[in-house]
PDB file of C-alpha atoms in Angstrom:
ATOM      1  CA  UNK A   4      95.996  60.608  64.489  1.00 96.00           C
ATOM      2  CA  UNK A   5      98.766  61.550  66.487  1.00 97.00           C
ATOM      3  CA  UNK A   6     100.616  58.005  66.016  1.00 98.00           C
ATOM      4  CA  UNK A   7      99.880  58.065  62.196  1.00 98.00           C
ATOM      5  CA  UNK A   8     101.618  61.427  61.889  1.00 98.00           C
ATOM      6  CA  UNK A   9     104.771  60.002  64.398  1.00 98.00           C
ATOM      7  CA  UNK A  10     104.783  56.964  61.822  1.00 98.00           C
ATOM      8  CA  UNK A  11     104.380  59.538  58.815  1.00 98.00           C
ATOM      9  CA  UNK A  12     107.416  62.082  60.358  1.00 98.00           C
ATOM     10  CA  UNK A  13     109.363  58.455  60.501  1.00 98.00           C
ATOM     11  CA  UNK A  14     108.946  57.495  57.183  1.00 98.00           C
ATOM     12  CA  UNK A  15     109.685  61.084  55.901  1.00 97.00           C
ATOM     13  CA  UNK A  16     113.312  60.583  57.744  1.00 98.00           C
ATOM     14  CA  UNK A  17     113.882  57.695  56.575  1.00 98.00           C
ATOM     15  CA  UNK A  18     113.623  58.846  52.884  1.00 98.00           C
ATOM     16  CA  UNK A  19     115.341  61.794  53.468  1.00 97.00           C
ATOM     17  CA  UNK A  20     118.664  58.907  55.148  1.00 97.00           C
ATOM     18  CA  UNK A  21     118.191  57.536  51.660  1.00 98.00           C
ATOM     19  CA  UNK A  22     118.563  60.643  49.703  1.00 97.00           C
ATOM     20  CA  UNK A  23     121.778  61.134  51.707  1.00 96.00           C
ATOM     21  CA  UNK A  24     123.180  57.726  51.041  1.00 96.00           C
ATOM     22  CA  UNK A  25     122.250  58.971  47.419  1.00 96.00           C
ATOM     23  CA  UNK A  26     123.733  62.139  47.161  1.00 94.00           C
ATOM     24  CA  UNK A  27     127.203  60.888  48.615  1.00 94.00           C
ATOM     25  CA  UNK A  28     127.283  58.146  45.885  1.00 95.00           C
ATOM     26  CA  UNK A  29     126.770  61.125  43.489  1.00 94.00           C
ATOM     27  CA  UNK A  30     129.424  62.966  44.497  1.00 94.00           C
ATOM     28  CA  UNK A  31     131.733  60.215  44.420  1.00 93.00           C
ATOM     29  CA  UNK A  32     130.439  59.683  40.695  1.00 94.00           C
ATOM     30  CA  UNK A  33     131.377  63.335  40.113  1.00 92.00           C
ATOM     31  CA  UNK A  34     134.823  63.388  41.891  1.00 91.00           C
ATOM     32  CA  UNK A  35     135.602  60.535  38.797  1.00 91.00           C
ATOM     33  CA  UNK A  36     134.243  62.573  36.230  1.00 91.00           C
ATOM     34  CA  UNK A  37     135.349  66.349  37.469  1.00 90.00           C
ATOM     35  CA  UNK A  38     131.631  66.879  37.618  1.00 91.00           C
ATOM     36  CA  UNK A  39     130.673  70.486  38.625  1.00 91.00           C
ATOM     37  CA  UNK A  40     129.075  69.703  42.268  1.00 91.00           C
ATOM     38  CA  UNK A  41     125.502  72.121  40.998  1.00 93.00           C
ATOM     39  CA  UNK A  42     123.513  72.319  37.989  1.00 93.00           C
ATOM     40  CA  UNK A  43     121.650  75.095  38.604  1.00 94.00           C
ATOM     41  CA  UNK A  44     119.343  74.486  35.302  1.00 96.00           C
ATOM     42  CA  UNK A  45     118.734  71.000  36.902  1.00 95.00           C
ATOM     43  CA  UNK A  46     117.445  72.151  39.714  1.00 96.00           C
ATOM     44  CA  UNK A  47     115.585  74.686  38.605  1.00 96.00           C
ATOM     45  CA  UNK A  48     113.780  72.160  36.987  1.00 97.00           C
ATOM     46  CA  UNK A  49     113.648  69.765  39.751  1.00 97.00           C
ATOM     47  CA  UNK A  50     111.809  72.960  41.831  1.00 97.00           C
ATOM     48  CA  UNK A  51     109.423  73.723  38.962  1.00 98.00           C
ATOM     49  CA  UNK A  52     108.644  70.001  38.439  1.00 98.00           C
ATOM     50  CA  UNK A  53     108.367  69.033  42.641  1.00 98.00           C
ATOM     51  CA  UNK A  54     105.554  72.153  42.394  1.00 98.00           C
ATOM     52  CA  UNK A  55     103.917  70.575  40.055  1.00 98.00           C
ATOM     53  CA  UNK A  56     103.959  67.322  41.690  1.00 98.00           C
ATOM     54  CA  UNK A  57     102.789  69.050  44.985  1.00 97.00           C
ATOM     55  CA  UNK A  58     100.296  71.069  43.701  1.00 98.00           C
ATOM     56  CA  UNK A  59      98.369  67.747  42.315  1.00 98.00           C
ATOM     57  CA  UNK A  60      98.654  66.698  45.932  1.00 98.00           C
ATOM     58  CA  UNK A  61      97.110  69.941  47.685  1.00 98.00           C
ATOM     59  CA  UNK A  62     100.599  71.400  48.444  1.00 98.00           C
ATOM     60  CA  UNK A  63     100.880  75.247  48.055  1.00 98.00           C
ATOM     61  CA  UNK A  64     104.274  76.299  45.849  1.00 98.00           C
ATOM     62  CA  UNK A  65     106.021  78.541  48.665  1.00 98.00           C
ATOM     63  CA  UNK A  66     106.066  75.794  50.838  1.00 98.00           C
ATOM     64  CA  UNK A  67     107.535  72.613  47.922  1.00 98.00           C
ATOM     65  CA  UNK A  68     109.963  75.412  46.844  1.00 98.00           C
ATOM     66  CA  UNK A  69     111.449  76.569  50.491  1.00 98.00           C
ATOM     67  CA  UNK A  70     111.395  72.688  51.354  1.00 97.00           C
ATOM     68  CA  UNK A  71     112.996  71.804  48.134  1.00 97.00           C
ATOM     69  CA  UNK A  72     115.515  74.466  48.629  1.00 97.00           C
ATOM     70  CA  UNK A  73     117.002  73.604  51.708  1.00 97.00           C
ATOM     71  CA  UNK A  74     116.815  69.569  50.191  1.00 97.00           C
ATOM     72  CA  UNK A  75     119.074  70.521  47.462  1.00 96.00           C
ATOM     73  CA  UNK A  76     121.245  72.587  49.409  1.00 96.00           C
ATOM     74  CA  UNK A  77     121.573  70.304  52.490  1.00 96.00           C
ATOM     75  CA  UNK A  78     122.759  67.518  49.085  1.00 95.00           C
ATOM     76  CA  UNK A  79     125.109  70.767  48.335  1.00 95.00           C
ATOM     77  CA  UNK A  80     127.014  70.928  51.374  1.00 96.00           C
ATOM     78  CA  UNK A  81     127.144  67.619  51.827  1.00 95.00           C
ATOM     79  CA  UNK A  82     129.056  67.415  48.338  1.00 93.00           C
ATOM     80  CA  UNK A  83     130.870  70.230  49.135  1.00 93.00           C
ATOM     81  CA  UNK A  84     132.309  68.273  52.567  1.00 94.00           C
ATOM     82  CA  UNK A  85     133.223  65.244  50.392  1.00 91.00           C
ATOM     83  CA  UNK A  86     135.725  67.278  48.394  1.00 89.00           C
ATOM     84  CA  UNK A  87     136.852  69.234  51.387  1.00 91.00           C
ATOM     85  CA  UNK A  88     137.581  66.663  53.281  1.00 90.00           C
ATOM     86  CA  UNK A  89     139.431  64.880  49.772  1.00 86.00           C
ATOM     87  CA  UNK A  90     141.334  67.757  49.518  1.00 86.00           C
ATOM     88  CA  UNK A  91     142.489  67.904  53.125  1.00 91.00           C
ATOM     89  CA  UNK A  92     143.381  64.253  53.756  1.00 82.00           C
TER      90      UNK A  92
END
């Protein structure tokens, strides 16, 4: 069980790499637009929807909403860097 839950922790990185790779192709999209970097009705529904999601998979709401928290503000910073870094070079 052990191995399945090393291959499980794997895969979870992996998706989180490609929601990375997402988020900075976002932020380029919204440095062309002047796109505000949050949407704070957006991801209010993201949260709300993700708990809905994860209660129809046994997940309690406390936990989907701290993990979802820190997922959206770990895309945050990372958007915030892009235009730091933009506006420093």
């Amino acid at each position: 069980m052990r191995a399945e839950i090393d291959a499980v922790d794997s895969n979870i990185l992996s998706l989180f790499a490609k929601r990375h790779a997402l988020s900075q192709a976002i932020v380029q999209a919204k440095d062309v637009e002047h796109a505000s970097i949050r949407d704070e009705a957006r991801e209010r529904a993201l949260i709300k929807q993700r708990i809905v999601e994860g209660r129809q998979l046994g997940l309690e709401a406390h936990f989907i909403t701290k993990l979802f928290h820190e997922i959206i503000g770990e895309s945050v910073r990372l958007q915030q860097d892009f235009l730091q870094n933009k506006l420093n070079s």
